[in-house]
PDB file of C-alpha atoms in Angstrom:
ATOM      1  CA  GLN D   1      -6.333 -12.627  14.724  1.00  0.00           C
ATOM      2  CA  VAL D   2      -5.581 -10.928  11.739  1.00  0.00           C
ATOM      3  CA  GLN D   3      -4.709  -6.827  12.019  1.00  0.00           C
ATOM      4  CA  LEU D   4      -2.885  -4.500   9.326  1.00  0.00           C
ATOM      5  CA  VAL D   5      -2.592  -1.230  10.542  1.00  0.00           C
ATOM      6  CA  GLU D   6      -1.048   1.226   8.202  1.00  0.00           C
ATOM      7  CA  SER D   7       0.452   4.612   9.455  1.00  0.00           C
ATOM      8  CA  GLY D   8       2.916   7.280   7.866  1.00  0.00           C
ATOM      9  CA  GLY D   9       0.079   8.999   5.850  1.00  0.00           C
ATOM     10  CA  GLY D  10      -0.664  12.927   6.189  1.00  0.00           C
ATOM     11  CA  LEU D  11      -0.246  16.341   4.373  1.00  0.00           C
ATOM     12  CA  VAL D  12       1.767  17.334   1.613  1.00  0.00           C
ATOM     13  CA  GLN D  13       2.343  19.921  -0.928  1.00  0.00           C
ATOM     14  CA  PRO D  14       2.530  18.266  -4.782  1.00  0.00           C
ATOM     15  CA  GLY D  15       6.387  17.118  -5.723  1.00  0.00           C
ATOM     16  CA  ASP D  16       6.647  16.198  -2.171  1.00  0.00           C
ATOM     17  CA  SER D  17       7.753  12.092  -0.583  1.00  0.00           C
ATOM     18  CA  LEU D  18       5.713   9.641   1.358  1.00  0.00           C
ATOM     19  CA  LYS D  19       5.923   6.787   2.530  1.00  0.00           C
ATOM     20  CA  LEU D  20       3.814   4.509   3.974  1.00  0.00           C
ATOM     21  CA  SER D  21       3.942   1.418   6.194  1.00  0.00           C
ATOM     22  CA  CYS D  22       2.036  -0.919   7.056  1.00  0.00           C
ATOM     23  CA  ALA D  23       2.655  -2.817  10.385  1.00  0.00           C
ATOM     24  CA  ALA D  24       1.117  -7.304  10.132  1.00  0.00           C
ATOM     25  CA  SER D  25       0.216  -9.263  12.813  1.00  0.00           C
ATOM     26  CA  GLY D  26      -2.032 -12.421  12.997  1.00  0.00           C
ATOM     27  CA  PHE D  27      -1.282 -14.823  10.522  1.00  0.00           C
ATOM     28  CA  SER D  28       2.157 -15.844   8.434  1.00  0.00           C
ATOM     29  CA  PHE D  29       3.311 -12.004   6.756  1.00  0.00           C
ATOM     30  CA  ASP D  30       6.211 -13.961   3.878  1.00  0.00           C
ATOM     31  CA  ASP D  31       3.664 -16.491   3.200  1.00  0.00           C
ATOM     32  CA  TYR D  32       1.150 -13.800   1.588  1.00  0.00           C
ATOM     33  CA  TYR D  33       1.083 -11.130  -1.379  1.00  0.00           C
ATOM     34  CA  MET D  34       0.221  -7.830  -0.459  1.00  0.00           C
ATOM     35  CA  SER D  35      -0.307  -4.926  -1.893  1.00  0.00           C
ATOM     36  CA  TRP D  36      -1.886  -0.918  -1.980  1.00  0.00           C
ATOM     37  CA  VAL D  37      -5.413   0.143  -2.617  1.00  0.00           C
ATOM     38  CA  ARG D  38      -6.643   3.037  -2.277  1.00  0.00           C
ATOM     39  CA  GLN D  39     -10.090   5.493  -1.960  1.00  0.00           C
ATOM     40  CA  ALA D  40      -9.737   9.103  -3.632  1.00  0.00           C
ATOM     41  CA  PRO D  41     -13.157  11.214  -2.085  1.00  0.00           C
ATOM     42  CA  GLY D  42     -15.839  10.317  -4.333  1.00  0.00           C
ATOM     43  CA  LYS D  43     -13.697   7.224  -6.608  1.00  0.00           C
ATOM     44  CA  GLY D  44     -13.876   3.315  -6.360  1.00  0.00           C
ATOM     45  CA  GLN D  45     -11.003   1.408  -5.362  1.00  0.00           C
ATOM     46  CA  GLU D  46      -8.377   1.537  -7.594  1.00  0.00           C
ATOM     47  CA  TRP D  47      -5.282  -1.346  -6.788  1.00  0.00           C
ATOM     48  CA  VAL D  48      -1.334   0.607  -6.287  1.00  0.00           C
ATOM     49  CA  SER D  49       0.493  -1.599  -6.485  1.00  0.00           C
ATOM     50  CA  THR D  50       1.550  -6.244  -5.172  1.00  0.00           C
ATOM     51  CA  ILE D  51       4.706  -7.152  -4.375  1.00  0.00           C
ATOM     52  CA  ASP D  52       5.294 -11.407  -3.815  1.00  0.00           C
ATOM     53  CA  THR D  53       5.909 -12.733  -1.033  1.00  0.00           C
ATOM     54  CA  ASP D  54       9.586 -12.324  -0.482  1.00  0.00           C
ATOM     55  CA  GLY D  55      10.112  -8.903  -2.281  1.00  0.00           C
ATOM     56  CA  THR D  56      11.419 -10.333  -5.435  1.00  0.00           C
ATOM     57  CA  TYR D  57       8.498  -9.280  -7.695  1.00  0.00           C
ATOM     58  CA  THR D  58       6.431  -5.883  -7.424  1.00  0.00           C
ATOM     59  CA  LEU D  59       4.005  -4.532  -9.985  1.00  0.00           C
ATOM     60  CA  TYR D  60       1.823  -1.080  -9.852  1.00  0.00           C
ATOM     61  CA  ALA D  61      -0.401   0.903 -11.447  1.00  0.00           C
ATOM     62  CA  ASP D  62       0.473   2.099 -14.613  1.00  0.00           C
ATOM     63  CA  SER D  63      -1.121   5.661 -12.260  1.00  0.00           C
ATOM     64  CA  VAL D  64       2.245   5.867 -10.362  1.00  0.00           C
ATOM     65  CA  GLN D  65       4.895   3.098 -12.200  1.00  0.00           C
ATOM     66  CA  GLY D  66       7.576   4.974 -12.049  1.00  0.00           C
ATOM     67  CA  ARG D  67       7.537   7.141  -8.725  1.00  0.00           C
ATOM     68  CA  PHE D  68       5.759   4.738  -5.987  1.00  0.00           C
ATOM     69  CA  THR D  69       8.273   1.913  -5.064  1.00  0.00           C
ATOM     70  CA  VAL D  70       6.120  -1.378  -2.861  1.00  0.00           C
ATOM     71  CA  SER D  71       8.517  -2.841  -0.057  1.00  0.00           C
ATOM     72  CA  ARG D  72       8.746  -5.057   2.800  1.00  0.00           C
ATOM     73  CA  ASP D  73      10.237  -6.314   5.689  1.00  0.00           C
ATOM     74  CA  ASN D  74       9.001 -10.144   6.199  1.00  0.00           C
ATOM     75  CA  THR D  75      11.867  -9.734  10.112  1.00  0.00           C
ATOM     76  CA  LYS D  76       9.266  -6.724  11.284  1.00  0.00           C
ATOM     77  CA  ASN D  77       6.433  -7.933   9.339  1.00  0.00           C
ATOM     78  CA  THR D  78       5.854  -4.535   7.769  1.00  0.00           C
ATOM     79  CA  LEU D  79       4.978  -4.117   4.599  1.00  0.00           C
ATOM     80  CA  TYR D  80       6.158   0.244   2.591  1.00  0.00           C
ATOM     81  CA  LEU D  81       4.909   2.205   0.031  1.00  0.00           C
ATOM     82  CA  GLN D  82       7.105   4.955  -0.979  1.00  0.00           C
ATOM     83  CA  MET D  83       6.061   7.823  -3.434  1.00  0.00           C
ATOM     84  CA  SER D  84       6.861  10.311  -4.377  1.00  0.00           C
ATOM     85  CA  ASP D  85       6.459  12.955  -6.593  1.00  0.00           C
ATOM     86  CA  LEU D  86       3.440  13.175  -5.739  1.00  0.00           C
ATOM     87  CA  GLY D  87       0.217  15.516  -7.474  1.00  0.00           C
ATOM     88  CA  SER D  88      -2.686  15.770  -7.003  1.00  0.00           C
ATOM     89  CA  ASP D  89      -4.271  12.835  -8.674  1.00  0.00           C
ATOM     90  CA  ASP D  90      -2.167  11.220  -5.703  1.00  0.00           C
ATOM     91  CA  THR D  91      -4.756  12.242  -2.749  1.00  0.00           C
ATOM     92  CA  ALA D  92      -6.300   9.345  -1.390  1.00  0.00           C
ATOM     93  CA  VAL D  93      -7.199   6.657   1.350  1.00  0.00           C
ATOM     94  CA  TYR D  94      -4.832   4.345   1.263  1.00  0.00           C
ATOM     95  CA  TYR D  95      -5.556   0.779   2.264  1.00  0.00           C
ATOM     96  CA  CYS D  96      -2.937  -2.205   2.651  1.00  0.00           C
ATOM     97  CA  VAL D  97      -5.001  -5.098   1.517  1.00  0.00           C
ATOM     98  CA  LYS D  98      -3.463  -9.310   2.227  1.00  0.00           C
ATOM     99  CA  ASP D  99      -5.102 -11.115  -0.538  1.00  0.00           C
ATOM    100  CA  TRP D 100      -6.403  -8.947  -2.815  1.00  0.00           C
ATOM    101  CA  GLY D 101      -8.202  -9.300  -4.921  1.00  0.00           C
ATOM    102  CA  THR D 102      -9.708 -12.870  -3.931  1.00  0.00           C
ATOM    103  CA  THR D 103     -12.655 -13.871  -0.713  1.00  0.00           C
ATOM    104  CA  THR D 104      -9.802 -14.415   1.840  1.00  0.00           C
ATOM    105  CA  ALA D 105      -8.914 -10.493   1.582  1.00  0.00           C
ATOM    106  CA  TYR D 106      -8.590  -8.324   4.391  1.00  0.00           C
ATOM    107  CA  TRP D 107      -7.836  -4.430   4.774  1.00  0.00           C
ATOM    108  CA  GLY D 108      -6.634  -2.699   7.211  1.00  0.00           C
ATOM    109  CA  GLN D 109      -8.243   1.067   8.205  1.00  0.00           C
ATOM    110  CA  GLY D 110      -6.638   3.113   5.815  1.00  0.00           C
ATOM    111  CA  THR D 111      -4.190   5.943   5.725  1.00  0.00           C
ATOM    112  CA  GLN D 112      -5.586   9.348   4.088  1.00  0.00           C
ATOM    113  CA  VAL D 113      -2.239  11.267   1.862  1.00  0.00           C
ATOM    114  CA  THR D 114      -3.566  14.158   0.960  1.00  0.00           C
ATOM    115  CA  VAL D 115      -1.435  16.121  -1.722  1.00  0.00           C
ATOM    116  CA  SER D 116      -2.897  20.106  -1.735  1.00  0.00           C
ATOM    117  CA  SER D 117      -0.997  23.470  -2.245  1.00  0.00           C
TER     118      SER D 117
END
């Protein structure tokens, strides 16, 4: 059974940093591209970042390029998102997604990130 469990969200101030984690189980983690997708209050889903199977190749949305860093530890079956210089526009529920954009996509339950002074 596929499981994706995000953690690390919370309330931070503008300019702060935060690191999200996603613990994966129930599938061969190192065989899959993994992504982070977020959804802000009242808005649609926004793709944030994707990483390939061994972490060599990464992609970022323009809105987070240069501020966010995606990584993975295949020995721990864990996906990460290091976020820095956070602003109010980064307030959202962040989801870890296996196979994002495909018919076999699987989403975690999400972790809330709130940026507020």
